[in-house]
XYZ file of C-alpha atoms in Angstrom:
350
model
C 0.000 0.000 0.000
C 2.989 2.345 0.091
C 2.510 3.914 -3.353
C -1.096 4.531 -2.334
C 0.191 6.141 0.859
C 2.279 8.582 -1.167
C -0.655 9.370 -3.457
C -2.992 9.921 -0.507
C -0.509 12.176 1.314
C 0.428 14.095 -1.839
C -2.631 13.842 -4.139
C -1.070 16.004 -6.859
C 1.522 13.312 -7.627
C 1.447 11.564 -10.973
C 3.099 8.219 -11.642
C 5.743 6.979 -11.674
C 6.401 9.099 -8.588
C 9.354 11.488 -8.890
C 10.911 13.612 -6.152
C 13.498 16.265 -6.949
C 16.409 16.020 -4.533
C 16.989 18.962 -2.152
C 20.323 20.106 -3.585
C 21.976 22.824 -1.505
C 22.680 25.986 -3.524
C 20.741 24.718 -6.552
C 17.212 23.791 -5.408
C 15.336 26.934 -4.436
C 11.579 27.433 -4.342
C 11.565 28.068 -8.099
C 12.649 24.513 -8.931
C 10.609 22.958 -6.114
C 7.425 24.645 -7.322
C 8.064 23.735 -10.957
C 8.525 20.067 -10.033
C 5.387 19.960 -7.878
C 3.325 21.761 -10.505
C 4.457 19.131 -13.016
C 3.218 16.239 -10.852
C 6.356 15.497 -8.876
C 7.350 16.502 -5.367
C 9.862 19.320 -5.400
C 12.194 20.023 -2.486
C 14.001 23.184 -1.485
C 17.621 22.381 -0.669
C 17.958 24.440 2.504
C 21.242 22.791 3.473
C 22.465 23.926 6.880
C 22.107 27.704 6.527
C 18.477 28.742 6.864
C 18.957 32.490 6.518
C 17.172 32.568 3.133
C 14.606 29.872 3.855
C 11.929 32.253 5.159
C 12.056 34.210 1.905
C 11.924 31.056 -0.238
C 8.976 29.600 1.659
C 7.160 32.940 1.627
C 7.590 33.132 -2.151
C 6.375 29.555 -2.540
C 3.363 30.171 -0.326
C 2.432 33.293 -2.278
C 2.776 31.429 -5.557
C 0.491 28.622 -4.380
C -2.048 31.105 -2.999
C -2.234 32.995 -6.278
C -2.074 29.903 -8.480
C -2.967 26.722 -6.567
C -2.094 23.237 -7.772
C -5.649 21.950 -8.386
C -5.176 18.449 -7.019
C -2.830 19.292 -4.155
C -3.779 19.119 -0.505
C -4.620 22.499 0.986
C -3.560 21.571 4.517
C 0.155 21.824 3.728
C 2.399 23.638 1.251
C 2.822 21.241 -1.707
C 6.614 21.343 -1.741
C 9.222 19.856 0.581
C 12.277 21.175 2.394
C 15.573 19.341 2.871
C 18.081 19.906 5.680
C 21.670 18.733 6.181
C 21.918 18.146 9.902
C 25.619 17.788 10.679
C 26.394 21.511 10.476
C 23.272 22.906 12.173
C 23.558 24.371 15.669
C 20.708 24.691 18.139
C 19.876 28.265 17.185
C 19.553 27.352 13.487
C 17.532 24.288 14.394
C 15.111 26.482 16.349
C 14.836 28.840 13.375
C 14.106 25.873 11.100
C 11.412 24.507 13.399
C 9.707 27.886 13.607
C 9.633 28.117 9.808
C 8.210 24.615 9.507
C 5.512 25.532 12.028
C 4.684 28.670 10.045
C 4.686 27.329 6.472
C 3.883 23.612 6.912
C 5.666 22.098 3.890
C 4.156 18.751 2.971
C 7.446 16.882 3.491
C 10.710 17.515 5.327
C 13.819 15.588 4.204
C 16.560 14.997 6.806
C 20.067 13.849 5.908
C 23.585 13.382 7.286
C 23.284 13.730 11.070
C 26.437 13.917 13.134
C 24.926 11.275 15.416
C 21.861 9.060 15.796
C 20.831 11.230 18.729
C 20.778 14.331 16.540
C 18.543 12.605 13.980
C 16.152 11.439 16.692
C 16.027 14.937 18.182
C 15.148 16.469 14.814
C 12.453 13.909 14.087
C 10.869 14.485 17.493
C 10.974 18.265 17.148
C 9.444 18.115 13.679
C 6.565 15.978 14.931
C 5.758 18.779 17.362
C 6.510 21.762 15.105
C 4.726 20.622 11.953
C 2.739 17.450 12.642
C 1.069 17.479 9.215
C 4.412 17.390 7.405
C 5.722 13.976 6.431
C 9.195 13.197 7.757
C 11.588 11.890 5.104
C 14.951 10.435 6.107
C 17.730 9.573 3.684
C 19.797 6.475 4.394
C 22.713 4.800 2.658
C 22.984 1.513 4.523
C 20.714 -1.275 5.691
C 21.677 -0.556 9.293
C 20.559 3.079 9.005
C 17.255 2.044 7.476
C 16.534 -0.553 10.155
C 17.321 1.965 12.889
C 14.955 4.714 11.719
C 12.149 3.104 9.716
C 9.613 3.106 12.566
C 10.233 6.785 13.273
C 9.747 8.180 9.758
C 7.063 8.443 7.103
C 9.282 7.949 4.044
C 12.703 6.370 3.549
C 14.955 7.662 0.787
C 17.459 4.918 0.023
C 20.525 6.385 -1.658
C 22.928 4.230 -3.655
C 26.597 4.667 -4.446
C 25.949 6.105 -7.925
C 24.395 9.271 -6.506
C 25.963 12.638 -7.090
C 26.845 14.776 -4.127
C 27.253 13.385 -0.639
C 26.295 10.069 0.860
C 27.368 7.138 2.970
C 26.408 4.321 0.600
C 28.954 1.759 -0.532
C 26.707 -0.107 -2.946
C 24.208 0.700 -5.664
C 20.443 0.690 -5.288
C 20.396 -2.634 -7.182
C 21.363 -4.506 -4.034
C 20.670 -1.868 -1.381
C 16.941 -1.315 -1.980
C 15.976 -5.022 -1.948
C 18.076 -5.702 1.145
C 16.593 -2.731 2.983
C 13.103 -3.996 2.204
C 13.974 -7.538 3.247
C 15.701 -6.467 6.459
C 12.756 -4.316 7.550
C 10.176 -6.939 6.609
C 11.929 -9.485 8.814
C 11.924 -7.260 11.889
C 8.392 -8.277 12.847
C 7.452 -11.595 14.423
C 5.507 -12.616 11.331
C 8.094 -11.516 8.788
C 5.567 -8.942 7.548
C 6.677 -5.789 9.302
C 5.063 -2.636 7.879
C 7.521 -0.865 5.625
C 7.246 2.885 5.021
C 7.258 4.113 1.419
C 10.732 3.750 -0.065
C 12.092 6.220 -2.601
C 15.246 5.131 -4.433
C 17.949 7.555 -5.503
C 21.380 7.290 -7.023
C 22.057 7.079 -10.752
C 18.413 7.428 -11.817
C 18.017 9.961 -14.625
C 15.541 8.480 -17.098
C 12.493 6.263 -17.504
C 14.409 3.009 -17.728
C 16.209 3.743 -14.463
C 12.902 4.666 -12.863
C 11.306 1.362 -13.894
C 14.380 -0.494 -12.649
C 14.022 1.181 -9.249
C 10.356 0.227 -9.095
C 11.244 -3.348 -10.005
C 13.655 -3.397 -7.073
C 10.730 -2.595 -4.776
C 10.906 1.199 -4.531
C 7.681 3.205 -4.576
C 9.216 6.150 -6.383
C 12.518 7.767 -7.286
C 14.386 10.885 -6.256
C 16.439 12.597 -8.939
C 19.153 15.192 -8.485
C 21.619 15.404 -11.381
C 18.935 15.627 -14.072
C 17.277 18.545 -12.269
C 20.574 20.438 -12.076
C 20.016 20.843 -15.813
C 16.470 22.142 -15.323
C 15.950 25.714 -16.427
C 14.409 26.483 -13.013
C 17.443 25.317 -11.018
C 19.867 27.860 -9.577
C 22.762 26.363 -11.546
C 24.157 29.004 -13.883
C 24.706 28.585 -17.615
C 28.366 27.580 -17.260
C 27.540 24.947 -14.661
C 24.747 23.474 -16.778
C 26.927 23.470 -19.895
C 29.558 21.567 -17.947
C 26.993 18.989 -16.840
C 25.542 18.328 -20.276
C 29.074 17.981 -21.649
C 30.113 15.162 -19.294
C 30.029 11.669 -20.791
C 30.775 8.212 -19.397
C 29.689 9.171 -15.898
C 30.987 6.027 -14.233
C 34.494 6.775 -15.452
C 34.514 10.543 -15.161
C 33.068 10.961 -11.671
C 34.565 9.889 -8.367
C 33.627 9.595 -4.686
C 36.055 11.758 -2.722
C 36.385 14.215 0.144
C 38.920 16.318 -1.776
C 36.495 19.009 -2.892
C 35.160 19.451 0.639
C 38.716 19.902 1.904
C 39.381 22.509 -0.774
C 36.210 24.533 -0.269
C 36.126 24.371 3.524
C 33.196 21.988 4.072
C 35.194 19.131 5.546
C 32.990 18.648 8.605
C 30.813 15.960 7.038
C 30.423 12.815 9.170
C 33.395 10.515 8.747
C 31.620 7.875 6.652
C 30.410 10.414 4.051
C 32.041 11.537 0.837
C 30.814 13.212 -2.336
C 30.628 12.081 -5.959
C 31.915 14.786 -8.280
C 33.130 15.309 -11.820
C 36.842 14.518 -12.155
C 38.551 17.783 -13.052
C 41.976 19.381 -12.691
C 41.816 19.603 -8.880
C 41.373 15.853 -8.545
C 43.889 15.029 -11.265
C 46.490 17.279 -9.619
C 45.871 15.638 -6.250
C 46.323 12.207 -7.843
C 49.634 13.394 -9.314
C 50.836 14.341 -5.836
C 50.511 18.121 -6.026
C 50.878 19.581 -2.525
C 47.678 20.519 -0.722
C 48.780 24.142 -0.239
C 49.200 24.474 -3.993
C 45.800 22.890 -4.581
C 44.213 25.328 -2.136
C 45.846 28.321 -3.821
C 44.659 27.162 -7.235
C 41.177 26.578 -5.832
C 40.995 30.124 -4.441
C 41.834 31.487 -7.870
C 39.214 29.194 -9.413
C 36.583 30.512 -6.992
C 37.289 34.079 -8.080
C 37.173 33.110 -11.755
C 34.327 30.556 -11.456
C 36.618 27.998 -13.086
C 34.672 24.731 -13.174
C 37.798 22.908 -14.285
C 38.770 23.111 -10.611
C 35.627 23.753 -8.561
C 33.355 20.971 -7.301
C 30.727 19.775 -9.767
C 28.755 17.200 -7.778
C 26.964 14.868 -10.203
C 25.998 11.211 -10.280
C 27.126 8.447 -12.603
C 24.031 8.974 -14.733
C 25.268 12.390 -15.831
C 26.168 11.051 -19.281
C 22.447 10.727 -19.961
C 21.822 14.404 -19.189
C 22.248 15.838 -22.657
C 20.429 19.172 -22.614
C 18.731 21.797 -20.462
C 14.951 21.455 -20.149
C 12.183 22.737 -17.932
C 11.271 20.676 -14.882
C 7.934 19.860 -16.488
C 9.633 18.604 -19.653
C 11.944 16.434 -17.560
C 9.108 14.839 -15.599
C 6.913 14.288 -18.647
C 9.844 12.752 -20.523
C 10.831 10.394 -17.696
C 7.266 9.272 -17.065
C 6.623 8.645 -20.760
C 9.879 6.693 -21.068
C 8.883 4.654 -18.032
C 5.459 3.909 -19.495
C 7.095 2.851 -22.763
C 9.484 0.515 -20.942
C 6.641 -1.061 -18.970
C 4.614 -1.507 -22.165
C 7.584 -3.125 -23.904
C 8.150 -5.511 -20.999
C 4.467 -6.406 -20.936
C 4.531 -7.098 -24.669
C 7.644 -9.246 -24.268
C 5.983 -11.263 -21.520
C 2.763 -11.781 -23.515
C 4.672 -13.127 -26.511
């Protein structure tokens, strides 16, 4: 019943169900609204600095008031908000909770706590601050999923192919089925209730979406493809870089190098980030001293040189070939998925 749960909670969703990932610096209310208006569930990537979140949520609320999504619930704002927990202090957490209480986004996505206790604290505070919002928690291991599944409404299971940061060491191909099996076996009957599972990591098209559903997921979350949406906050140079990358499995890498260079090295120890391999990484591999790398990175920041700055993308980036609107992306992926399902049905019938 988990797909039905998602459809009942978020009645504007069309199928297959697509979430846009809450990408810090790139997913503002503009992208989140465009995704939700197109039948997906769009998330603001609030990250760990909530100084602009009030403005983004106010803009989103005004947009929905003036032009409602006809099928969306009116009890909550039909977009989500994502938070990176590890770098949030108590004052920022209080600010976040107040904003959730005020605007009531339909879903709140939590990721990368510095401890289990921090995650539990956030979940508990959200239940009090915005009880109508669904709590979404991203996990990258079976152990994480088993620990939190009873406390959340939705599990996002992230595989190793994902762009940006994560703790996964395997792809969704094995991770999603094992998460589902491990949770199902927690009950005495072997039929423990499993929350809706959304798969993410390497999914950029309809075929990948159908594959995720076949693994047992109820929907997919997509990041890299939406970086190339016209409504994202990625600038022209960044999007041109993305659509120019081919052979994503070869030309991206999981590393902490870019966090060290840009001063965001406080991620929990088991996390790293998948990024496009550029001159910074190649220099590091050649043994260039860190001080030299840092100096070159500072110059690159001033010049917006993407041959050295972090470009966090997943292995599916080679299938991102042009810039489109969020609506075009969702329509394309859903049509591709329908075509794949029809082809498989035809194959089975013959």
